[in-house]
Coordinates of C-alpha atoms (C1' of nucleotides) in Angstrom, one line a residue:
Chain W
M16 CA -2.6 -219.3 123.6
F17 CA 0.0 -217.3 121.6
L18 CA 2.0 -220.5 121.1
K19 CA -1.1 -222.1 119.5
F20 CA -1.6 -219.0 117.3
K21 CA 2.0 -219.2 116.2
D22 CA 1.7 -222.9 115.4
E23 CA -1.4 -222.2 113.3
V24 CA 0.3 -219.4 111.4
S25 CA 3.3 -221.6 110.9
S26 CA 1.2 -224.3 109.2
I27 CA -0.9 -221.9 107.2
L28 CA 2.3 -220.3 105.9
S29 CA 4.0 -223.6 105.2
N30 CA 1.0 -224.7 103.1
A31 CA 0.9 -221.5 101.2
L32 CA 4.7 -221.8 100.5
A33 CA 4.2 -225.4 99.2
K34 CA 1.3 -224.5 97.0
A35 CA 3.2 -221.5 95.5
G36 CA 6.0 -223.9 94.8
Y37 CA 8.6 -222.6 97.2
E38 CA 10.8 -224.5 99.6
A39 CA 12.0 -222.7 102.7
D40 CA 13.7 -224.3 105.7
D41 CA 13.1 -221.2 107.7
I42 CA 9.7 -219.5 107.5
A43 CA 11.2 -216.4 109.3
L44 CA 8.4 -215.8 111.8
S45 CA 8.9 -213.0 114.3
E46 CA 6.9 -210.7 116.6
S47 CA 6.6 -207.3 115.1
P48 CA 5.0 -204.0 116.0
H49 CA 3.2 -204.2 112.6
A50 CA 1.3 -207.4 113.3
D51 CA 0.7 -210.1 115.9
I52 CA 3.3 -212.1 114.0
S53 CA 5.0 -211.4 110.8
S54 CA 7.2 -213.3 108.3
S55 CA 10.0 -212.1 106.1
V56 CA 10.4 -215.4 104.2
A57 CA 10.1 -213.5 100.9
F58 CA 13.5 -212.0 101.5
K59 CA 15.0 -215.4 102.2
L60 CA 13.7 -216.9 99.0
A61 CA 14.6 -214.0 96.7
P62 CA 18.2 -215.0 96.0
K63 CA 17.4 -218.7 95.5
Y64 CA 14.5 -218.1 93.1
K65 CA 16.0 -214.9 91.5
R66 CA 12.8 -212.9 91.9
S67 CA 12.0 -209.8 93.9
P68 CA 10.9 -210.3 97.5
K69 CA 7.7 -208.4 96.7
Q70 CA 6.8 -210.7 93.8
I71 CA 7.4 -213.8 95.8
C72 CA 5.4 -212.4 98.7
E73 CA 2.5 -211.8 96.4
E74 CA 2.6 -215.4 95.1
I75 CA 2.6 -216.7 98.7
Y76 CA -0.1 -214.4 99.7
K77 CA -2.4 -215.6 96.9
H78 CA -2.1 -219.2 98.2
I79 CA -2.7 -218.4 101.8
N80 CA -5.8 -220.2 103.0
I81 CA -7.0 -219.6 106.5
P82 CA -9.2 -222.5 107.8
P83 CA -12.1 -221.6 110.1
D84 CA -11.8 -222.3 113.8
T85 CA -8.3 -220.9 114.1
Y86 CA -6.9 -218.1 116.1
V87 CA -5.8 -216.5 112.9
E88 CA -8.1 -213.7 111.7
K89 CA -6.4 -212.6 108.5
A90 CA -3.1 -212.3 106.7
E91 CA -2.0 -209.1 105.1
M92 CA 0.7 -208.2 102.7
T93 CA 2.7 -205.1 103.4
G94 CA 5.5 -204.7 100.8
P95 CA 7.5 -207.9 101.0
Y96 CA 6.2 -208.8 104.5
L97 CA 3.4 -211.1 105.4
N98 CA 1.5 -210.0 108.5
F99 CA -0.8 -212.2 110.5
F100 CA -3.4 -211.1 113.0
V101 CA -5.3 -212.8 115.8
S102 CA -9.0 -213.5 115.7
R103 CA -11.9 -212.7 118.0
D104 CA -11.8 -216.3 119.2
F105 CA -8.2 -215.8 120.3
F106 CA -9.3 -213.0 122.6
N107 CA -12.3 -214.7 123.9
E108 CA -10.6 -218.0 124.5
T109 CA -7.7 -216.4 126.2
L110 CA -10.1 -215.1 128.9
L111 CA -11.8 -218.5 129.1
H112 CA -8.5 -220.3 129.5
V113 CA -7.2 -218.0 132.2
L114 CA -10.4 -218.3 134.2
L115 CA -10.4 -222.1 133.8
E116 CA -6.7 -222.8 134.4
R117 CA -6.1 -220.1 137.1
D118 CA -2.8 -220.7 138.8
D119 CA -1.8 -223.1 136.1
F120 CA -2.4 -220.7 133.2
G121 CA 0.8 -220.5 131.1
N122 CA 2.1 -223.8 132.2
L123 CA 3.5 -226.2 129.5
D124 CA 3.7 -229.9 129.4
R125 CA 7.4 -230.7 129.0
K126 CA 8.6 -233.9 130.6
G127 CA 11.7 -234.9 132.5
K128 CA 13.6 -234.6 135.7
V129 CA 16.0 -231.7 136.1
I130 CA 18.6 -231.3 138.8
L131 CA 19.4 -227.6 139.1
E132 CA 22.4 -226.7 141.3
H133 CA 22.6 -223.1 142.5
T134 CA 24.2 -220.9 145.1
S135 CA 26.6 -223.5 146.5
A136 CA 28.6 -220.8 148.3
N137 CA 31.4 -221.9 150.5
P138 CA 30.2 -222.2 154.1
D139 CA 32.7 -219.7 155.4
G140 CA 30.5 -216.7 155.9
P141 CA 27.2 -215.2 155.0
L142 CA 25.9 -214.9 151.4
H143 CA 26.9 -211.6 149.9
I144 CA 25.4 -209.6 147.1
G145 CA 27.3 -211.6 144.5
H146 CA 26.1 -215.0 145.8
I147 CA 22.5 -214.0 145.7
R148 CA 22.7 -213.2 142.0
N149 CA 23.4 -216.9 141.7
S150 CA 20.5 -217.8 144.1
V151 CA 18.0 -215.5 142.4
I152 CA 18.8 -216.7 138.9
G153 CA 18.8 -220.3 140.1
D154 CA 15.5 -220.0 142.0
T155 CA 13.8 -218.1 139.2
L156 CA 14.9 -220.7 136.6
T157 CA 13.6 -223.4 138.9
R158 CA 10.2 -221.8 139.0
I159 CA 10.3 -221.3 135.2
L160 CA 11.2 -224.9 134.5
K161 CA 8.5 -226.1 136.9
R162 CA 6.0 -224.1 135.0
A163 CA 7.4 -225.5 131.8
G164 CA 6.4 -228.9 133.1
Y165 CA 9.7 -230.3 134.4
E166 CA 10.2 -232.0 137.7
V167 CA 13.0 -229.9 139.2
E168 CA 15.2 -230.8 142.2
T169 CA 17.3 -228.0 143.5
Q170 CA 20.7 -228.8 145.0
Y171 CA 23.2 -226.9 147.1
Y172 CA 26.7 -228.4 146.7
I173 CA 28.6 -227.9 149.9
N174 CA 32.4 -227.6 149.4
D175 CA 33.4 -229.1 152.7
M176 CA 36.9 -230.3 151.6
G177 CA 38.5 -227.1 150.6
R178 CA 41.2 -225.4 152.5
Q179 CA 38.9 -222.5 153.5
I180 CA 36.8 -224.7 155.7
A181 CA 40.0 -226.1 157.3
V182 CA 40.9 -222.4 158.0
V183 CA 37.4 -221.9 159.6
V184 CA 37.9 -225.0 161.8
W185 CA 41.4 -223.9 162.8
G186 CA 40.0 -220.4 163.5
L187 CA 37.3 -221.8 165.8
M188 CA 40.0 -223.5 167.9
N189 CA 41.9 -220.2 168.2
F190 CA 39.5 -217.3 168.1
K191 CA 36.4 -216.3 170.0
F192 CA 33.1 -217.3 168.3
D193 CA 30.7 -214.4 168.8
S194 CA 27.4 -216.1 169.6
S195 CA 25.5 -212.9 169.7
K196 CA 25.8 -212.6 166.0
K197 CA 23.9 -214.4 163.3
T198 CA 25.8 -217.6 162.9
D199 CA 27.1 -217.2 159.4
H200 CA 28.4 -213.7 160.2
A201 CA 30.1 -215.1 163.3
I202 CA 31.8 -217.7 161.2
A203 CA 32.9 -215.1 158.8
E204 CA 34.5 -213.1 161.6
V205 CA 36.4 -216.1 162.7
Y206 CA 37.4 -216.9 159.1
I207 CA 38.6 -213.4 158.5
N208 CA 40.6 -213.3 161.8
A209 CA 42.1 -216.7 161.0
N210 CA 43.2 -215.6 157.5
K211 CA 44.8 -212.5 158.9
S212 CA 46.7 -214.5 161.4
L213 CA 47.8 -217.1 158.9
V214 CA 49.3 -214.3 156.7
D215 CA 51.0 -212.6 159.6
E216 CA 52.3 -215.8 161.3
K217 CA 53.1 -218.3 158.7
E218 CA 54.1 -220.9 161.2
H219 CA 50.4 -221.8 161.8
S220 CA 49.9 -222.9 158.2
P221 CA 51.0 -226.5 158.8
E222 CA 48.4 -226.8 161.5
V223 CA 45.7 -226.1 158.9
D224 CA 47.3 -228.6 156.5
A225 CA 47.2 -231.2 159.3
I226 CA 43.5 -230.5 159.9
M227 CA 42.7 -230.9 156.2
K228 CA 44.7 -234.2 156.1
K229 CA 42.8 -235.5 159.1
Y230 CA 39.5 -234.7 157.6
E231 CA 40.4 -236.4 154.3
T232 CA 41.5 -239.5 156.1
G233 CA 38.3 -239.7 158.1
D234 CA 39.4 -238.8 161.6
A235 CA 36.2 -239.0 163.6
D236 CA 36.9 -236.0 165.9
T237 CA 37.9 -233.8 162.9
I238 CA 34.8 -234.8 161.0
K239 CA 32.7 -233.7 163.9
K240 CA 34.5 -230.3 164.0
F241 CA 34.0 -229.8 160.3
K242 CA 30.4 -230.7 160.5
D243 CA 29.7 -228.4 163.4
A244 CA 31.5 -225.5 161.6
I245 CA 29.6 -226.0 158.4
D246 CA 26.2 -226.6 160.0
T247 CA 26.7 -223.3 161.9
A248 CA 27.5 -221.4 158.7
M249 CA 24.7 -223.1 156.8
L250 CA 22.1 -222.3 159.5
G251 CA 22.6 -218.6 158.8
I252 CA 22.8 -219.1 155.0
K253 CA 19.6 -221.0 154.9
E254 CA 17.9 -218.3 157.0
T255 CA 18.9 -215.7 154.4
L256 CA 17.7 -217.9 151.5
T257 CA 14.4 -218.6 153.3
R258 CA 13.9 -214.9 153.8
M259 CA 14.4 -214.4 150.0
N260 CA 11.8 -217.1 149.3
I261 CA 14.4 -219.5 148.1
H262 CA 14.5 -223.2 148.9
H263 CA 16.9 -226.1 148.2
D264 CA 15.5 -229.6 148.1
T265 CA 18.9 -231.3 148.8
F266 CA 22.2 -230.3 150.3
I267 CA 25.1 -232.4 148.9
W268 CA 28.4 -232.6 150.7
E269 CA 31.4 -232.8 148.5
S270 CA 33.1 -235.3 150.8
Q271 CA 30.5 -237.9 150.3
F272 CA 32.0 -238.7 146.9
V273 CA 35.4 -239.2 148.4
R274 CA 34.2 -241.4 151.2
G275 CA 31.8 -243.3 148.9
G276 CA 34.6 -244.2 146.5
E277 CA 33.1 -242.4 143.5
V278 CA 36.1 -240.2 143.3
D279 CA 38.6 -243.1 143.2
R280 CA 36.5 -244.8 140.6
I281 CA 36.4 -241.8 138.3
M282 CA 40.2 -241.3 138.7
K283 CA 40.8 -244.9 137.8
R284 CA 38.7 -244.5 134.6
I285 CA 40.6 -241.4 133.6
R286 CA 43.9 -243.0 134.3
E287 CA 43.0 -245.7 131.7
L288 CA 42.4 -243.1 129.0
D289 CA 44.9 -242.6 126.1
R290 CA 45.0 -238.9 126.8
A291 CA 45.9 -239.4 130.4
K292 CA 49.5 -238.7 131.4
V293 CA 51.4 -238.7 134.6
Q294 CA 53.7 -235.8 135.2
D295 CA 55.8 -235.4 138.4
G296 CA 53.5 -238.0 139.9
A297 CA 50.3 -236.1 139.2
L298 CA 47.6 -237.5 136.9
M299 CA 46.6 -235.1 134.1
V300 CA 44.3 -235.1 131.0
D301 CA 45.1 -233.3 127.8
L302 CA 42.2 -231.4 126.4
K303 CA 43.9 -229.5 123.5
D304 CA 41.7 -231.2 120.9
M305 CA 38.6 -229.9 122.7
G306 CA 39.9 -226.3 122.4
I307 CA 41.3 -226.1 126.0
Q308 CA 45.0 -225.5 126.0
K309 CA 45.6 -226.2 129.7
S310 CA 45.9 -229.7 130.9
L311 CA 43.7 -230.5 133.7
V312 CA 45.1 -232.1 136.9
I313 CA 42.9 -234.9 138.1
Q314 CA 44.9 -236.3 141.0
R315 CA 47.7 -234.8 143.1
S316 CA 51.1 -236.5 143.3
D317 CA 50.2 -237.5 146.9
G318 CA 47.2 -239.4 145.6
T319 CA 44.5 -237.1 146.8
S320 CA 41.8 -235.6 144.7
L321 CA 41.1 -232.0 143.7
Y322 CA 38.0 -229.9 143.6
T323 CA 37.4 -230.7 139.9
T324 CA 37.8 -234.4 140.4
R325 CA 35.2 -234.4 143.1
D326 CA 33.0 -232.2 140.9
L327 CA 33.3 -234.8 138.1
A328 CA 32.1 -237.5 140.5
Y329 CA 29.2 -235.3 141.6
H330 CA 28.1 -234.8 138.1
E331 CA 28.3 -238.4 137.3
W332 CA 26.1 -239.0 140.3
K333 CA 23.7 -236.3 139.1
A334 CA 23.6 -237.6 135.6
A335 CA 22.4 -241.0 136.8
R336 CA 19.5 -239.3 138.6
S337 CA 18.2 -236.8 136.1
D338 CA 17.4 -236.2 132.4
R339 CA 18.9 -232.7 132.5
M340 CA 21.5 -231.0 134.8
I341 CA 21.8 -227.3 135.1
D342 CA 24.5 -225.5 137.0
I343 CA 24.4 -221.8 137.9
L344 CA 28.0 -220.6 138.2
G345 CA 29.9 -217.3 138.5
A346 CA 32.1 -216.1 135.8
D347 CA 35.2 -217.3 137.6
H348 CA 34.1 -220.8 136.8
K349 CA 34.0 -220.4 133.0
L350 CA 37.3 -222.3 132.3
I351 CA 36.8 -224.9 135.0
S352 CA 33.2 -225.7 133.8
S353 CA 34.3 -226.1 130.2
Q354 CA 37.1 -228.5 131.4
L355 CA 34.6 -230.4 133.5
K356 CA 32.2 -230.7 130.5
A357 CA 35.1 -231.8 128.3
V358 CA 36.1 -234.6 130.6
L359 CA 32.5 -235.7 131.1
H360 CA 32.1 -235.8 127.4
I361 CA 35.3 -238.0 127.0
L362 CA 33.9 -240.3 129.6
G363 CA 30.6 -240.6 127.9
I364 CA 28.7 -239.0 130.8
P365 CA 26.0 -236.4 130.0
E366 CA 27.2 -232.9 130.5
P367 CA 25.5 -230.2 132.5
E368 CA 24.0 -227.0 130.9
V369 CA 25.9 -224.2 132.6
V370 CA 24.4 -220.8 133.1
I371 CA 27.2 -218.3 133.8
F372 CA 26.6 -215.0 135.4
E373 CA 29.1 -212.2 135.5
F374 CA 30.4 -210.6 138.7
V375 CA 28.7 -208.1 141.0
S376 CA 31.4 -205.8 142.2
L377 CA 31.6 -202.9 144.6
P378 CA 32.5 -199.4 143.4
E379 CA 35.9 -200.0 145.1
G380 CA 36.5 -203.4 143.5
S381 CA 35.6 -207.0 143.8
M382 CA 34.4 -208.7 146.9
S383 CA 36.2 -211.2 149.1
T384 CA 34.8 -213.1 152.1
R385 CA 38.4 -213.9 153.1
R386 CA 39.4 -210.3 153.4
G387 CA 36.1 -209.2 154.8
V388 CA 35.4 -207.0 151.9
F389 CA 31.7 -207.6 150.9
I390 CA 28.2 -206.4 151.5
S391 CA 26.2 -209.2 152.9
A392 CA 22.7 -210.1 151.6
D393 CA 21.3 -209.6 155.1
E394 CA 22.6 -206.1 155.2
L395 CA 21.2 -205.3 151.8
L396 CA 17.8 -206.8 152.7
D397 CA 17.7 -204.9 156.0
Q398 CA 18.5 -201.6 154.4
V399 CA 16.0 -202.1 151.6
E400 CA 13.4 -203.2 154.0
K401 CA 14.0 -200.0 156.1
A402 CA 13.6 -197.8 153.0
A403 CA 10.5 -199.8 152.0
Y404 CA 9.0 -199.2 155.5
E405 CA 9.5 -195.5 155.2
E406 CA 7.8 -195.6 151.8
V407 CA 4.7 -197.4 153.2
N408 CA 4.7 -195.1 156.1
K409 CA 4.6 -192.2 153.8
K410 CA 2.0 -193.6 151.4
R411 CA -0.3 -195.4 153.9
P412 CA 0.1 -193.5 157.1
E413 CA -3.4 -194.6 158.3
T414 CA -2.5 -198.3 158.4
D415 CA -1.3 -200.2 161.5
E416 CA 2.2 -201.1 162.4
E417 CA 1.8 -204.8 161.5
F418 CA 0.6 -204.0 158.0
K419 CA 3.5 -201.6 157.4
K420 CA 6.0 -204.2 158.5
K421 CA 4.5 -206.9 156.4
V422 CA 4.4 -204.7 153.3
A423 CA 8.0 -203.5 153.9
A424 CA 9.1 -207.1 154.0
F425 CA 7.5 -208.3 150.7
V426 CA 8.3 -205.1 148.9
S427 CA 11.9 -205.3 149.8
I428 CA 12.4 -208.9 148.9
G429 CA 10.5 -208.3 145.6
A430 CA 12.6 -205.2 144.8
V431 CA 15.9 -207.0 145.5
R432 CA 14.9 -210.1 143.5
Y433 CA 13.5 -208.1 140.6
D434 CA 16.5 -205.9 140.5
I435 CA 18.8 -208.9 140.1
V436 CA 16.7 -210.9 137.7
R437 CA 15.9 -208.1 135.3
V438 CA 19.4 -207.9 134.0
S439 CA 20.9 -210.5 131.7
P440 CA 23.3 -212.8 133.6
E441 CA 26.1 -212.0 131.2
K442 CA 26.3 -208.4 132.2
A443 CA 28.7 -207.5 134.9
T444 CA 27.3 -205.0 137.4
T445 CA 28.5 -202.6 140.0
F446 CA 26.5 -202.4 143.2
D447 CA 25.3 -198.9 144.2
W448 CA 23.4 -198.3 147.4
K449 CA 21.6 -195.3 146.1
E450 CA 20.2 -197.3 143.2
A451 CA 19.4 -200.3 145.4
L452 CA 17.2 -198.2 147.7
D453 CA 15.4 -196.3 144.9
F454 CA 11.7 -197.1 144.7
E455 CA 11.0 -194.8 141.9
K456 CA 12.2 -197.3 139.4
Q457 CA 9.6 -199.3 137.5
G458 CA 10.5 -202.5 139.3
A459 CA 8.8 -205.1 141.5
P460 CA 6.7 -202.6 143.5
F461 CA 5.2 -201.4 140.2
I462 CA 4.1 -204.9 139.4
Q463 CA 2.9 -205.7 142.9
Y464 CA 1.0 -202.5 142.9
A465 CA -0.8 -203.4 139.7
H466 CA -1.8 -206.7 141.3
A467 CA -3.0 -204.9 144.4
R468 CA -5.0 -202.5 142.3
A469 CA -6.7 -205.4 140.4
C470 CA -7.6 -207.0 143.8
S471 CA -9.0 -203.8 145.0
I472 CA -11.3 -203.5 142.0
I473 CA -12.5 -207.1 142.5
K474 CA -13.1 -206.5 146.1
N475 CA -15.2 -203.3 145.3
A476 CA -17.2 -205.3 142.8
Q477 CA -17.9 -208.0 145.4
D478 CA -19.0 -205.4 147.9
E479 CA -21.4 -204.0 145.3
G480 CA -22.6 -207.4 144.3
I481 CA -21.3 -207.2 140.8
V482 CA -20.4 -210.5 139.2
Y483 CA -19.2 -211.6 135.8
E484 CA -20.5 -215.2 135.4
N485 CA -22.3 -214.4 132.2
Y486 CA -20.0 -211.9 130.7
D487 CA -19.9 -211.3 127.0
P488 CA -16.2 -211.1 125.9
N489 CA -17.1 -209.8 122.5
I490 CA -17.7 -206.3 123.9
L491 CA -14.1 -205.9 124.8
V492 CA -12.9 -204.0 121.8
E493 CA -11.0 -201.0 123.2
E494 CA -7.4 -200.8 122.1
Q495 CA -6.2 -201.1 125.7
E496 CA -8.4 -204.1 126.3
L497 CA -7.2 -205.9 123.3
A498 CA -3.5 -205.1 124.1
L499 CA -4.0 -206.4 127.6
I500 CA -5.6 -209.7 126.5
K501 CA -2.8 -210.3 124.0
K502 CA -0.3 -209.8 126.8
L503 CA -2.2 -212.3 129.0
A504 CA -2.1 -214.7 126.1
S505 CA 1.6 -214.6 125.7
F506 CA 2.6 -215.7 129.2
G507 CA 3.0 -219.3 128.1
S508 CA 5.2 -218.2 125.2
S509 CA 7.4 -216.3 127.7
I510 CA 7.7 -219.3 129.8
D511 CA 8.5 -221.3 126.7
N512 CA 11.3 -218.9 125.7
A513 CA 12.7 -218.5 129.1
S514 CA 12.9 -222.2 129.8
R515 CA 14.3 -223.0 126.4
E516 CA 17.0 -220.3 126.6
L517 CA 17.4 -220.4 130.4
K518 CA 16.9 -216.7 130.5
P519 CA 15.1 -215.7 133.7
N520 CA 15.1 -212.0 132.7
L521 CA 12.5 -212.7 130.0
I522 CA 10.0 -213.3 132.7
A523 CA 11.0 -210.1 134.5
I524 CA 10.4 -208.2 131.3
Y525 CA 7.1 -210.0 130.7
A526 CA 5.8 -209.2 134.2
R527 CA 6.6 -205.5 133.8
E528 CA 5.0 -205.3 130.4
L529 CA 1.9 -207.0 131.7
A530 CA 1.6 -204.5 134.6
D531 CA 2.1 -201.8 132.1
A532 CA -0.7 -203.0 129.9
F533 CA -3.0 -203.4 132.9
N534 CA -2.2 -199.9 134.1
Q535 CA -3.0 -198.4 130.7
F536 CA -6.3 -200.3 130.6
Y537 CA -7.2 -199.1 134.1
R538 CA -6.4 -195.5 133.2
Y539 CA -8.5 -195.5 130.0
V540 CA -11.3 -198.0 130.5
P541 CA -13.7 -197.6 133.4
V542 CA -14.6 -201.0 135.0
L543 CA -17.1 -200.4 137.8
S544 CA -17.7 -196.7 137.2
G545 CA -18.5 -197.2 133.5
E546 CA -21.6 -198.1 131.6
P547 CA -23.3 -201.1 133.4
E548 CA -23.4 -203.3 130.2
F549 CA -19.6 -203.3 130.1
R550 CA -19.0 -204.1 133.8
A551 CA -19.1 -207.9 133.7
A552 CA -16.7 -208.4 130.8
R553 CA -14.3 -205.8 132.1
L554 CA -14.4 -207.2 135.5
A555 CA -13.6 -210.6 134.1
L556 CA -10.6 -209.0 132.3
V557 CA -9.5 -207.5 135.6
D558 CA -9.7 -210.9 137.3
C559 CA -7.7 -212.5 134.5
S560 CA -5.1 -209.8 134.8
R561 CA -5.0 -210.4 138.5
I562 CA -4.5 -214.2 138.0
V563 CA -1.7 -213.8 135.4
L564 CA 0.1 -211.0 137.3
A565 CA 0.1 -213.3 140.3
N566 CA 1.4 -216.2 138.2
A567 CA 4.2 -214.0 136.7
L568 CA 5.1 -212.7 140.2
D569 CA 5.1 -216.3 141.5
T570 CA 7.4 -217.3 138.8
L571 CA 9.8 -214.5 139.9
G572 CA 9.4 -215.7 143.5
I573 CA 7.8 -212.4 144.5
V574 CA 4.7 -211.9 146.7
A575 CA 1.6 -210.9 144.8
P576 CA -0.2 -208.7 147.5
E577 CA -3.9 -207.9 147.8
S578 CA -3.0 -204.6 149.4
M579 CA 0.1 -202.6 149.9
Chain H
rG27 C1' 51.1 -212.7 126.9
rG28 C1' 46.8 -216.3 125.8
rG29 C1' 41.4 -217.4 126.4
rC30 C1' 36.3 -216.1 127.6
rU31 C1' 32.5 -212.3 128.3
rC32 C1' 30.6 -207.4 127.9
rG33 C1' 30.4 -202.2 125.3
rU34 C1' 23.1 -199.3 123.0
rA35 C1' 20.7 -191.6 125.2
rG36 C1' 23.4 -188.2 131.4
rU37 C1' 22.6 -193.2 134.2
rA38 C1' 20.6 -198.3 134.2
rU39 C1' 19.1 -201.6 130.5
rA40 C1' 15.8 -204.8 126.2
rG41 C1' 16.8 -206.4 121.4
rU42 C1' 22.3 -209.6 119.3
rC43 C1' 22.2 -216.7 119.4
rC44 C1' 18.5 -217.1 114.3
rG45 C1' 20.5 -210.0 110.0
rG46 C1' 14.8 -207.3 107.8
rA47 C1' 9.6 -202.4 108.1
rU48 C1' 9.7 -195.9 112.8
rA49 C1' 16.1 -199.5 118.0
rG50 C1' 11.8 -200.9 123.1
rU51 C1' 11.8 -199.5 128.5
rA52 C1' 12.9 -197.2 133.2
rC53 C1' 15.5 -193.3 136.2
rA54 C1' 17.0 -188.3 135.6
rU55 C1' 15.5 -183.5 133.0
rG56 C1' 11.1 -180.3 130.7
rG57 C1' 5.5 -180.1 129.8
rG58 C1' 0.6 -182.0 131.2
rC59 C1' -3.4 -185.4 134.0
rC60 C1' -7.3 -186.8 140.3
rU61 C1' -15.7 -183.8 141.4
rC62 C1' -13.5 -190.4 138.5
rC63 C1' -12.7 -198.1 140.2
rG64 C1' -5.8 -197.3 144.8
rG65 C1' -1.3 -191.1 141.9
rA66 C1' 3.9 -196.9 144.2
rG67 C1' -0.4 -194.5 138.5
rC68 C1' -1.3 -192.3 133.2
rC69 C1' 0.0 -189.0 128.9
rU70 C1' 3.9 -186.1 126.4
rA71 C1' 8.9 -183.9 124.9
rU72 C1' 14.3 -184.4 124.6
rG73 C1' 18.1 -188.0 124.0
rA74 C1' 21.6 -193.9 122.2
rC75 C1' 23.7 -198.9 118.8
rC76 C1' 32.5 -197.9 121.3
rU77 C1' 35.8 -197.0 116.6
rG78 C1' 37.3 -198.6 111.7
rG79 C1' 37.0 -202.0 107.8
rG80 C1' 34.3 -206.2 105.5
rU81 C1' 30.0 -209.6 104.0
rU82 C1' 24.8 -208.5 102.3
rC83 C1' 19.4 -206.1 98.5
rA84 C1' 19.5 -205.1 104.1
rA85 C1' 24.0 -204.9 110.0
rA86 C1' 22.8 -202.9 117.0
rU87 C1' 22.7 -208.1 115.2
rC88 C1' 27.4 -211.9 111.2
rC89 C1' 33.2 -211.6 110.1
rC90 C1' 38.1 -209.1 110.8
rA91 C1' 41.1 -205.4 113.3
rG92 C1' 41.4 -201.8 117.1
rC93 C1' 39.9 -199.4 121.8
rG94 C1' 37.8 -199.8 126.8
rA95 C1' 35.9 -202.8 131.2
rG96 C1' 35.4 -207.6 133.9
rC97 C1' 36.8 -212.7 134.7
rC98 C1' 40.1 -216.9 134.1
rC99 C1' 44.9 -219.0 132.9
rG100 C1' 47.7 -223.2 140.7
rC101 C1' 49.2 -230.6 142.2
rC102 C1' 43.3 -223.6 145.3
rA103 C1' 38.2 -223.9 145.7

RNA sequence: GGGCUCGUAGUAUAGUCCGGAUAGUACAUGGGCCUCCGGAGCCUAUGACCUGGGUUCAAAUCCCAGCGAGCCCGCCA
């Protein structure tokens, strides 16, 4: 709705500019506290036409002609600014559209197939609190892109050819596997022990090398060992992801590109490039002209491939199966991903869009699965769930055990997801238990609560036999009502921005602002307890709020509860 | 040493790409608000753009130089 309003303003303003004899490549529209949308074009034109912004603004203003049947009510001139305001139709039709489109309200109609890769943590232990920043950003972006209209396939790239997996396999042959533990945690224990042992007793290192070699050459017994180890770890990882409401459509094993010949083919293509050089028997590409000083090694002197080479093959494969590729990667992949993009570019293969997120560290420093220094996602979720349970127990002591557990589960998942997604990916964060367990913050529970409150009002209305089928939207004129409707109307615009800029935190902000607007409306405007003539329209507004709150929460992968 | 990213109230952050009208929000701190649809709520006060230059009619935003933090710079992944 807001997008349509913006388009209308845009064409009205462009026409006025043309009639006034001005040419502007940017009409400088922006949201503003002074209007529903405002323009500062006059400033932009001032130097070019050597007149004061105020003077220019007046001339444009004189030529503004607002056609009937638009969402634009009026334009005003305030100093050198042009302010535009929405019309009554805008409010009325927003409600109409929400009630008509329901779950689909806010969806856009972009087209195309997107392959989005996220999480892709090495299967050598459980996901930790750094990994799930990747998962939550990736999953939320997936939901945003789906609402924007794209067909999205999510992929988890399993690095099964790395040394760390060979260490796990070696560890499983030499250390006890604790089957009483969750499988990924048991794998981590073996991995940590194996690493310790490999540091202390260097003579075992060749055994790991031998295992790796056997896997690469396709030894059937070794392949089985790798598969078992990885499946064991992935079982636990998937369990954690499912708990967090995160799903991957496909799991791609790195080794498939070696065995399938794609890696050899891409190495051959690179070898034929002018910029390729062989140094000490290793194949390298020079990327200096692309702003990257370091040459990239494509093939080892012993003829085997490297991680990056296999990743190149993977991306070539993805490019053939999608219109758009998006990778969610940690900050440690900045250089490698720009090298990857550069090589793909040289080869004429479409490049992925890379979303980089900065590290989550512990107060004592960075995390490491290998050293056993990390807080697992499971531990975080368990602790938060426990705190959430205590909270429900305090606030709803009269409810039964099953209810409390259910609420604790969705509140904790919501709190963790929201806490991660609300911060821009480019900010590095330090994990803090006290903060993670604090429910006083205006986070997911706040939004879920607003939704539950809306549901409660609707339920009360049903019990009292109040319906809104023939509501008159024109009587919604209170400041809080109008502010709330405007917020509802802008959901699509938030999806548009978030999907365009790949910024999931915009939806987190939107959801919070919507809950805010709803709470203020609730506080000031009586729905069922007010004058009967207002009931129907206000009830309709509550239902619309409920729908859009649910849509926003769904986009964040958070449960929208009827009661909590 | 080189490269990339970040620096906004006591704390956590939005805004920065694309410069514009009183820098938005939460927690914490101080005041208020339930005979009333769910108080996990609402209202209100205090408080911030790392430093120094530059560009501009206008800088949190762009440029340069510092300072501080994180990440990367391996024939690892």
